Tab-separated table of C-alpha atoms in Angstrom:
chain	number	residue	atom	x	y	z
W	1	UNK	CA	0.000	0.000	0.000
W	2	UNK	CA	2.937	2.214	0.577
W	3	UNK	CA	4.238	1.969	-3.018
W	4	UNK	CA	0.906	2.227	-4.125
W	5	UNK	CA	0.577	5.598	-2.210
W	6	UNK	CA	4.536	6.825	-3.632
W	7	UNK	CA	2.867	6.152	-6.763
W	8	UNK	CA	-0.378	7.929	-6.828
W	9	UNK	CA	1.734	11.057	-5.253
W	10	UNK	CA	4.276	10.934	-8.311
W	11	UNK	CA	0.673	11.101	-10.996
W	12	UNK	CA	0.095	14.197	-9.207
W	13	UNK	CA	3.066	15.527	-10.039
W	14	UNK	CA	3.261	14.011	-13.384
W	15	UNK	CA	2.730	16.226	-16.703
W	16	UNK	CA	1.967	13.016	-18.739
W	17	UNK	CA	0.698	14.879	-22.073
W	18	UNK	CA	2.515	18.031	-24.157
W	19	UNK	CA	1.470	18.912	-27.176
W	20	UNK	CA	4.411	18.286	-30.047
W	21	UNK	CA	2.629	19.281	-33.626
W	22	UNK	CA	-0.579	20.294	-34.792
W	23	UNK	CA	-1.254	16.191	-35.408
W	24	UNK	CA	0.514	14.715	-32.053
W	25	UNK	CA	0.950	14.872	-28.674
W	26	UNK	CA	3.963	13.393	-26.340
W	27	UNK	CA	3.232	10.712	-24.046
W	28	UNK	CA	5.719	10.599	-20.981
W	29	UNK	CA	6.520	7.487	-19.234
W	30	UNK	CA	4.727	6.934	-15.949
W	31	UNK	CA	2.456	4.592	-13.667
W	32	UNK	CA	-1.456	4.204	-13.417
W	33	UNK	CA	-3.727	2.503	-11.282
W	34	UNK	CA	-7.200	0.783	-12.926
W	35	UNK	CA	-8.955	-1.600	-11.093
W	36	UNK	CA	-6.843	-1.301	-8.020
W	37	UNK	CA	-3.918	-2.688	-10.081
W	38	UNK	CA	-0.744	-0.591	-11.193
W	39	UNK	CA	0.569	-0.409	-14.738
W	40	UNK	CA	3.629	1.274	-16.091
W	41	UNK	CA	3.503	2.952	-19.738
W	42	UNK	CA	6.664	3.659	-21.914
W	43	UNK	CA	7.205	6.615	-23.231
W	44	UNK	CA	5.335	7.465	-27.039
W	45	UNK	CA	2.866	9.798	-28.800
W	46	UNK	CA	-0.541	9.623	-29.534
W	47	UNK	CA	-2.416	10.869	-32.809
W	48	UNK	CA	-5.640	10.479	-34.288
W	49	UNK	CA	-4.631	7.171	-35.591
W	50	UNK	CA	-5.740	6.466	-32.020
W	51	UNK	CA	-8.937	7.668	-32.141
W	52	UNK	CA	-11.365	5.087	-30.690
W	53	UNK	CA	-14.600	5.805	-32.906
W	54	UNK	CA	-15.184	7.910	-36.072
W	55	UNK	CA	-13.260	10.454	-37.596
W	56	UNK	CA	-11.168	13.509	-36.122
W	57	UNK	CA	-13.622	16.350	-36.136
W	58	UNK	CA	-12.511	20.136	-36.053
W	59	UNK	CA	-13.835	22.078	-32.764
W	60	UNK	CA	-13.937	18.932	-30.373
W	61	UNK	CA	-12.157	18.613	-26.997
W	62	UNK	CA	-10.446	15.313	-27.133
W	63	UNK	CA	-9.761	12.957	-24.166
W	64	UNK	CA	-6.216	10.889	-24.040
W	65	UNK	CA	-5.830	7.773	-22.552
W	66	UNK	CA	-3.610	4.832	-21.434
W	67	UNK	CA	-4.547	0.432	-21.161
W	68	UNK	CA	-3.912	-1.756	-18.943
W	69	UNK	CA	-3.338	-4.078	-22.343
W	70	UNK	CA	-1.189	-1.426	-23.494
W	71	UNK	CA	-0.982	1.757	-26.130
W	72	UNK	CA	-2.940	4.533	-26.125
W	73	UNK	CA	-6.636	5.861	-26.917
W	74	UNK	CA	-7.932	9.023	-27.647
W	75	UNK	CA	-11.671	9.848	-27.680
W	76	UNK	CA	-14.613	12.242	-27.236
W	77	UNK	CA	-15.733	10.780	-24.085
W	78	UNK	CA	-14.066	12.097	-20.993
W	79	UNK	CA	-14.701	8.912	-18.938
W	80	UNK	CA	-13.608	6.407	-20.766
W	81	UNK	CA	-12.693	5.531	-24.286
W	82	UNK	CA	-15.428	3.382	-26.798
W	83	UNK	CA	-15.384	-0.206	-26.177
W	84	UNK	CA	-13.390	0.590	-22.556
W	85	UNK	CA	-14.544	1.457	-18.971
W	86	UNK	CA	-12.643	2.618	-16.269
W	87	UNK	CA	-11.414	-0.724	-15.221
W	88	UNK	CA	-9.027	-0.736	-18.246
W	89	UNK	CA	-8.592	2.595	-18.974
W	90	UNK	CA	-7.096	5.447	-17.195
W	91	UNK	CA	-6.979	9.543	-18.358
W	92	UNK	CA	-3.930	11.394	-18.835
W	93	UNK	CA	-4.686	14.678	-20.423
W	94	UNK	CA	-6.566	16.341	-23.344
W	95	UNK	CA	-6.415	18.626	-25.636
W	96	UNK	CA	-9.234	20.803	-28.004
W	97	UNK	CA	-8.546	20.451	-31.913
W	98	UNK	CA	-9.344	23.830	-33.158
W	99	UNK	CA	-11.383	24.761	-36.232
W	100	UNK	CA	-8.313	24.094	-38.473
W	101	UNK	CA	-8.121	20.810	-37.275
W	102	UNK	CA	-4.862	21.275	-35.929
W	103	UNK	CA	-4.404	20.442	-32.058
W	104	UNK	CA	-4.410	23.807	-30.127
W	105	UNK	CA	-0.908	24.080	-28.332
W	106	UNK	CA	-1.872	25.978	-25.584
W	107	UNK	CA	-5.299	23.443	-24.805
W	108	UNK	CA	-2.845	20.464	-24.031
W	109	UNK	CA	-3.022	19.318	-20.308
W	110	UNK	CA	-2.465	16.415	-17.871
W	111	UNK	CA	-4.837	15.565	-16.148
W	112	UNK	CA	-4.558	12.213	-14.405
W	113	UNK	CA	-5.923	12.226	-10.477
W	114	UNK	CA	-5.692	15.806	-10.118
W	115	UNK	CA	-7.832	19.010	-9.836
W	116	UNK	CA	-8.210	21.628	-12.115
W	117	UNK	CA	-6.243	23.689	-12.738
W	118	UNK	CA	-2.949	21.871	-11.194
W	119	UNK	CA	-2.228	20.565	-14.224
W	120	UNK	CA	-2.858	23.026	-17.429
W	121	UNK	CA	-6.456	24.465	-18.653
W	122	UNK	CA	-9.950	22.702	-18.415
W	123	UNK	CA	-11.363	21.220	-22.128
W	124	UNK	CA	-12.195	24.531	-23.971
W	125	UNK	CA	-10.065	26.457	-23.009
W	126	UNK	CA	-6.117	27.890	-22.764
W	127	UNK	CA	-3.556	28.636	-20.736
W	128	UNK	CA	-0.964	31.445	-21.184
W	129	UNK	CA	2.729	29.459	-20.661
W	130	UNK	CA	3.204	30.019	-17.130
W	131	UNK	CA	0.355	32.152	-15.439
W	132	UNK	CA	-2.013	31.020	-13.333
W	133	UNK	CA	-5.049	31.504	-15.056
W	134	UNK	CA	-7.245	30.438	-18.341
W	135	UNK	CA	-9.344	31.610	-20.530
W	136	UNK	CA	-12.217	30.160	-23.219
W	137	UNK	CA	-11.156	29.350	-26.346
W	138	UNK	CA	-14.477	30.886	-27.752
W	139	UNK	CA	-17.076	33.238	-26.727
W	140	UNK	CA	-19.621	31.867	-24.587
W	141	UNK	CA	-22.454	30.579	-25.997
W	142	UNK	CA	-25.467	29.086	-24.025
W	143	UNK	CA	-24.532	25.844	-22.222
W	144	UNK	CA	-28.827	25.425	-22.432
W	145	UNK	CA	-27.948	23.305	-18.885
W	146	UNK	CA	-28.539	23.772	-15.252
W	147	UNK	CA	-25.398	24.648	-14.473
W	148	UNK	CA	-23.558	23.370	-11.233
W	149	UNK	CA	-22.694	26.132	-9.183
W	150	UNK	CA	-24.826	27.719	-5.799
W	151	UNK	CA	-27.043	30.460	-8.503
W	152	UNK	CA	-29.344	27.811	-10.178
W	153	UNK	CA	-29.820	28.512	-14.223
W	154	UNK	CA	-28.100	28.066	-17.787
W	155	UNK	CA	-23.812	27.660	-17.777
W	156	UNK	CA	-21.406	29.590	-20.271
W	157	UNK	CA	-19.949	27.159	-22.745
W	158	UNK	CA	-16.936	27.485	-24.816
W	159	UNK	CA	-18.296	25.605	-27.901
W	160	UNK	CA	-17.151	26.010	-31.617
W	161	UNK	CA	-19.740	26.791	-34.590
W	162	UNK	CA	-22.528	28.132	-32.059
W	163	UNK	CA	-24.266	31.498	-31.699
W	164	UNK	CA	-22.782	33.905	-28.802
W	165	UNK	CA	-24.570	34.440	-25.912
W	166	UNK	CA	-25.715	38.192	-26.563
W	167	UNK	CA	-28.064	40.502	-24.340
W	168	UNK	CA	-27.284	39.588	-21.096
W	169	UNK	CA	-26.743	42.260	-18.446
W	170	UNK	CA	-23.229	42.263	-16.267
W	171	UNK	CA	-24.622	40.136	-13.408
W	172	UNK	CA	-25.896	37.594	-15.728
W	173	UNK	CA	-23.274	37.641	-17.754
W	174	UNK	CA	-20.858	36.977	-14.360
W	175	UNK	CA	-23.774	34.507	-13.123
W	176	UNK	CA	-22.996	32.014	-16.494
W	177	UNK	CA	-19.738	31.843	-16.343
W	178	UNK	CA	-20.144	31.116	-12.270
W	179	UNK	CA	-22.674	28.830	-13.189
W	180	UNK	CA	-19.919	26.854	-15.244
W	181	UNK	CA	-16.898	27.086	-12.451
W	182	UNK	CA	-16.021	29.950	-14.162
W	183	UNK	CA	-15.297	33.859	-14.036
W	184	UNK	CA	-15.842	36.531	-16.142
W	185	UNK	CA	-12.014	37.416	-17.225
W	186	UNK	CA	-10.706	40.829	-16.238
W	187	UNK	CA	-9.105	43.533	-18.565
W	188	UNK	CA	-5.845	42.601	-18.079
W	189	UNK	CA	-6.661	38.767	-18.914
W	190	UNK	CA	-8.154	39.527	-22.137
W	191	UNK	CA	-6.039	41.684	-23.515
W	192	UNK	CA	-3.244	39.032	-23.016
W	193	UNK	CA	-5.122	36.966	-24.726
W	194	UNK	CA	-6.249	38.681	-27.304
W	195	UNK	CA	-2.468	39.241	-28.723
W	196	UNK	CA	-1.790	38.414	-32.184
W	197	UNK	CA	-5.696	38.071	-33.211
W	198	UNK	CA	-6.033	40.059	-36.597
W	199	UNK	CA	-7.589	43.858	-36.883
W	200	UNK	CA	-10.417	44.188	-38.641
W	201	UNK	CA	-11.548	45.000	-41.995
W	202	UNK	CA	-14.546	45.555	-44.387
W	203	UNK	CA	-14.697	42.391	-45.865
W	204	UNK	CA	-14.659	39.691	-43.661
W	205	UNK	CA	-11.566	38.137	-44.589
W	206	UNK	CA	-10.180	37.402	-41.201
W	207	UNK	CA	-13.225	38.379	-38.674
W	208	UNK	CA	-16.464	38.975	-38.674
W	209	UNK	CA	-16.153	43.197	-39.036
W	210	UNK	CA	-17.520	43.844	-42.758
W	211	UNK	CA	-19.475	47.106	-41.935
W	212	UNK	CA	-22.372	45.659	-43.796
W	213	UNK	CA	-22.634	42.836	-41.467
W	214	UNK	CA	-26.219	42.862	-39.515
W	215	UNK	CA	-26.008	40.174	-37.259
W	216	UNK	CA	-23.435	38.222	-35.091
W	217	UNK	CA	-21.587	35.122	-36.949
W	218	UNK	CA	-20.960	31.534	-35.336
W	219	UNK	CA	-18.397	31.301	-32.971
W	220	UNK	CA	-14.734	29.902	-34.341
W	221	UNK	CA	-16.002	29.294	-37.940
W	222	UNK	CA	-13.700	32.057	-39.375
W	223	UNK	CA	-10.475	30.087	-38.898
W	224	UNK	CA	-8.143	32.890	-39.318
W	225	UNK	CA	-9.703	35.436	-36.700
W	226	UNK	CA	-7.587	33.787	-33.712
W	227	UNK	CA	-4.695	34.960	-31.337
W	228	UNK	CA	-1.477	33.910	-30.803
W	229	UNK	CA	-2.539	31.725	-27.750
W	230	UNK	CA	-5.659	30.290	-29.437
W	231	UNK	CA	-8.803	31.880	-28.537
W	232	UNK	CA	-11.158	32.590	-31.580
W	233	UNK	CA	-13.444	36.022	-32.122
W	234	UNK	CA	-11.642	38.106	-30.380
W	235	UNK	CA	-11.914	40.866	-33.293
W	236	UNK	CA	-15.199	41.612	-34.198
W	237	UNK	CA	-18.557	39.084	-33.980
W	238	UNK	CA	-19.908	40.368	-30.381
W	239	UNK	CA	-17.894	43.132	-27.584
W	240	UNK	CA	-17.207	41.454	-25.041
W	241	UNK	CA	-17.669	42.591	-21.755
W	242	UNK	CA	-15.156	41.974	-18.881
W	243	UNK	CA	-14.820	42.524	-15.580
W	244	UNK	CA	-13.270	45.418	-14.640
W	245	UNK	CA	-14.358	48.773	-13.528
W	246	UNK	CA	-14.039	52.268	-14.216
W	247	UNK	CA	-15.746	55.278	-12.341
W	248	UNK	CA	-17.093	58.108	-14.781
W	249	UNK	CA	-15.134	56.929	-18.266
W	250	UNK	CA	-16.657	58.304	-21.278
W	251	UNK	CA	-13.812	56.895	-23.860
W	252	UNK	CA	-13.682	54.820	-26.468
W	253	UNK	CA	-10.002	54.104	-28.559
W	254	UNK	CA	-10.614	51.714	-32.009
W	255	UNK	CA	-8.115	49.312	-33.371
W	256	UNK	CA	-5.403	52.074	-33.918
W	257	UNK	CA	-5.936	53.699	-30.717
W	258	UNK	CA	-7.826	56.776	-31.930
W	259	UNK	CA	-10.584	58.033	-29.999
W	260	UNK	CA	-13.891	57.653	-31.020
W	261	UNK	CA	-16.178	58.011	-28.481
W	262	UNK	CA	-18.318	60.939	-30.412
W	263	UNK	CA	-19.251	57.924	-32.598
W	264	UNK	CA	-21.331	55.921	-30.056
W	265	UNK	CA	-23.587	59.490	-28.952
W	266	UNK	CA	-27.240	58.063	-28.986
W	267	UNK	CA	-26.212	54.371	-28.539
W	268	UNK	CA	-29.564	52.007	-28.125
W	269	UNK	CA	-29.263	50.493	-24.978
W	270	UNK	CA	-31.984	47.953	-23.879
W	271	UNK	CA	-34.184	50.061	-26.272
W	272	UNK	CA	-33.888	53.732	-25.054
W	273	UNK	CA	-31.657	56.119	-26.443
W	274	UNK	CA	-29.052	57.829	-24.416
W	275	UNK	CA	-25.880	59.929	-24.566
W	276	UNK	CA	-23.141	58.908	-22.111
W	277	UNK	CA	-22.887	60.816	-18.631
W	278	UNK	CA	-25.257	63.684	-18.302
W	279	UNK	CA	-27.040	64.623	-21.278
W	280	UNK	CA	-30.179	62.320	-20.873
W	281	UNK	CA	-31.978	61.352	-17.747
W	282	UNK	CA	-32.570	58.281	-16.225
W	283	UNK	CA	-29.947	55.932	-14.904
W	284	UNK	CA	-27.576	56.367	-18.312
W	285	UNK	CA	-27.497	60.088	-18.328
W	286	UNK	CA	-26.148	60.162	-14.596
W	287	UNK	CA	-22.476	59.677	-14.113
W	288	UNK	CA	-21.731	56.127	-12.683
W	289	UNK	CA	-19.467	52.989	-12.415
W	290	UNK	CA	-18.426	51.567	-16.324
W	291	UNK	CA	-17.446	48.490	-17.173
W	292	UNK	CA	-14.801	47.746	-20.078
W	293	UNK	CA	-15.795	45.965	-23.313
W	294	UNK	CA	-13.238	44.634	-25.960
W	295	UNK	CA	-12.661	44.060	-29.717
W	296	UNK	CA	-15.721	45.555	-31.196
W	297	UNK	CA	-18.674	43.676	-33.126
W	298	UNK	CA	-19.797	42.282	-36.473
W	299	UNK	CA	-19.800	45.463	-38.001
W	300	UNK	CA	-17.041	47.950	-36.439
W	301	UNK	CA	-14.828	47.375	-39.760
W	302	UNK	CA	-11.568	48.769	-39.364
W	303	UNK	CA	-12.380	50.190	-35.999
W	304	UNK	CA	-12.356	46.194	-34.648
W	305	UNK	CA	-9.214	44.249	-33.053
W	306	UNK	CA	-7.340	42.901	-30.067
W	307	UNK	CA	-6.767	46.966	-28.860
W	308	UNK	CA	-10.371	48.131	-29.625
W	309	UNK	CA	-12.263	49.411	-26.367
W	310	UNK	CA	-15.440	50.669	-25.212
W	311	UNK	CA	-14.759	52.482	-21.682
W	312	UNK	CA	-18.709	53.729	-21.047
W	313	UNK	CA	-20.503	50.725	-21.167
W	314	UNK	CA	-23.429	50.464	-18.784
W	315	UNK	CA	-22.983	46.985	-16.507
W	316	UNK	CA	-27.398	47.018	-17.197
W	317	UNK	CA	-26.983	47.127	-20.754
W	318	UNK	CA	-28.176	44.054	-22.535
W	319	UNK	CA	-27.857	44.429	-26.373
W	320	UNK	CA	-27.730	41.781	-29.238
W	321	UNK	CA	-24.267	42.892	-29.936
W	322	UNK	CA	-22.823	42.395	-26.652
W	323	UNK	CA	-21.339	39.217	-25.424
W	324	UNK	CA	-18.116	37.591	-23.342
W	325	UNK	CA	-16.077	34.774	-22.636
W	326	UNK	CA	-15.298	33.096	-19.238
W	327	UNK	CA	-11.874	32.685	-17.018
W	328	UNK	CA	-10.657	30.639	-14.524
């Protein structure tokens, strides 16, 4: 039992899976328990050749595992492989194939007897090499669950090919991603993030910004509007709201870091029209806490990118064209 306890110590400390190319990830050499029995694996890597059932599928979060008879499996199912149980199988990371059906580099975690996130990002989503946080690959889209959190009501998924999640206020917006053992992400996070994801444009060649556009576009399904780490949309489609705060901030700065804030005067909000900070009445014509939102929407054009902000946004407001992604 002692040896059996050394071992299950060293899993926790073990970083099993790391991702080597687009098509394969590394397998170390380690020790797993099924059944109450320990087996040793050797070292080797593990493609979709190992697939247990069907084909390799772009926008899937993909579970690795090891036998007891030996070799590897990699599947869909993040309990155990097709044709498998736990008895004979035993999970030692995953990783999300992204809409180019290449693996995602920064998705690739182990994940074998340990709790998130000790060892790497959840399924659907990334981690930034070395910080202590992660973010959704896409923008959240409805989960159409119950959640599992203490607020009852629908989770934030990070799903490729669905619609965002528009026209939710702040509180609901933090009360999703909650509601999936998530957070909404802060400035700071998103911006990181965000790095590397292409400016916008007026015809829809890398995002989803052509200033015709009337509607938002499915999420991930424009395969080059992605960042350096991964994360799809983040230019154009839907804002995104985040967490952070500002007292009284009436700015706006687009893609090149010009302001335009005269350009959002009479802004619809939740169907009344208002003019930041003073010049209506009601709750949006009174100066008041802000809350950033980031990289524009479907049809900001030019305006759109990884830099674009929106400083004056209400936390109430609940518009079609408003949207976010979750943390952790």
């Amino acid at each position: 039992m002692a040896e059996l306890g050394t071992i299950l110590a060293a899993q926790k400390n073990g970083l099993y899976v790391t991702y080597t190319s687009a098509t394969t990830t590394a397998i170390s050499a380690g020790s797993a328990v099924m059944n109450g029995v320990v087996y040793t694996f050797a070292a080797g890597s593990a493609t979709f050749a190992d697939l247990d059932t069907g084909s390799e599928a772009a926008g899937t979060n993909y579970y690795v595992y090891v036998l007891s008879a030996g070799g590897y499996k990699i599947s869909v199912s993040p309990s155990a492989p097709t044709g498998y149980t736990t008895a004979n199988s035993k999970l030692i990371g995953w990783f999300h194939n992204n809409p180019s059906s290449d693996i995602s580099r920064y998705s690739v975690a182990s994940g074998t007897d340990v709790d998130y996130p000790e060892r790497g990002p959840k399924p659907g989503m990334v981690m930034l090499p070395g910080a202590s946080w992660m973010i959704d690959i896409y923008i959240a889209s409805d989960s159409a669950g119950t959640g599992k959190a203490v607020h009852a009501g629908n989770a934030a998924a990070s799903a490729y090919n669905a619609a965002p999640w528009a026209s939710l206020t702040a509180a609901a917006q933090m009360k999703a991603c909650h509601n999936a053992g998530k957070r909404l992400c802060t400035n700071e996070e998103w911006s990181m993030a965000a790095l590397g994801t292409p400016a916008g444009d007026d015809a829809n060649t890398t995002c989803w910004t052509k200033s015709d556009n009337a509607a938002s576009n499915p999420t991930g399904t424009l395969t080059g509007c992605v960042s350096t780490l991964g994360c799809y949309d983040m230019t154009g489609n839907v804002w995104e709201r985040v967490s952070t705060w500002y007292d009284n901030t009436d700015v706006a700065a687009d893609q090149a870091g010009w302001d335009w804030a005269t350009a959002w005067t009479n802004e619809a909000e939740g169907g009344s029209i208002y003019t930041p900070f003073g010049a209506n009445t009601g709750p949006d014509g009174l100066p008041g806490p802000r809350q950033w939102r980031r990289g524009g929407y479907w049809n900001t054009s030019a305006h759109a990118g990884g830099w674009a902000a929106d400083g004056y946004n209400s936390p109430r407001s609940a518009v079609g064209s408003l949207g976010f992604r979750c943390c952790a």
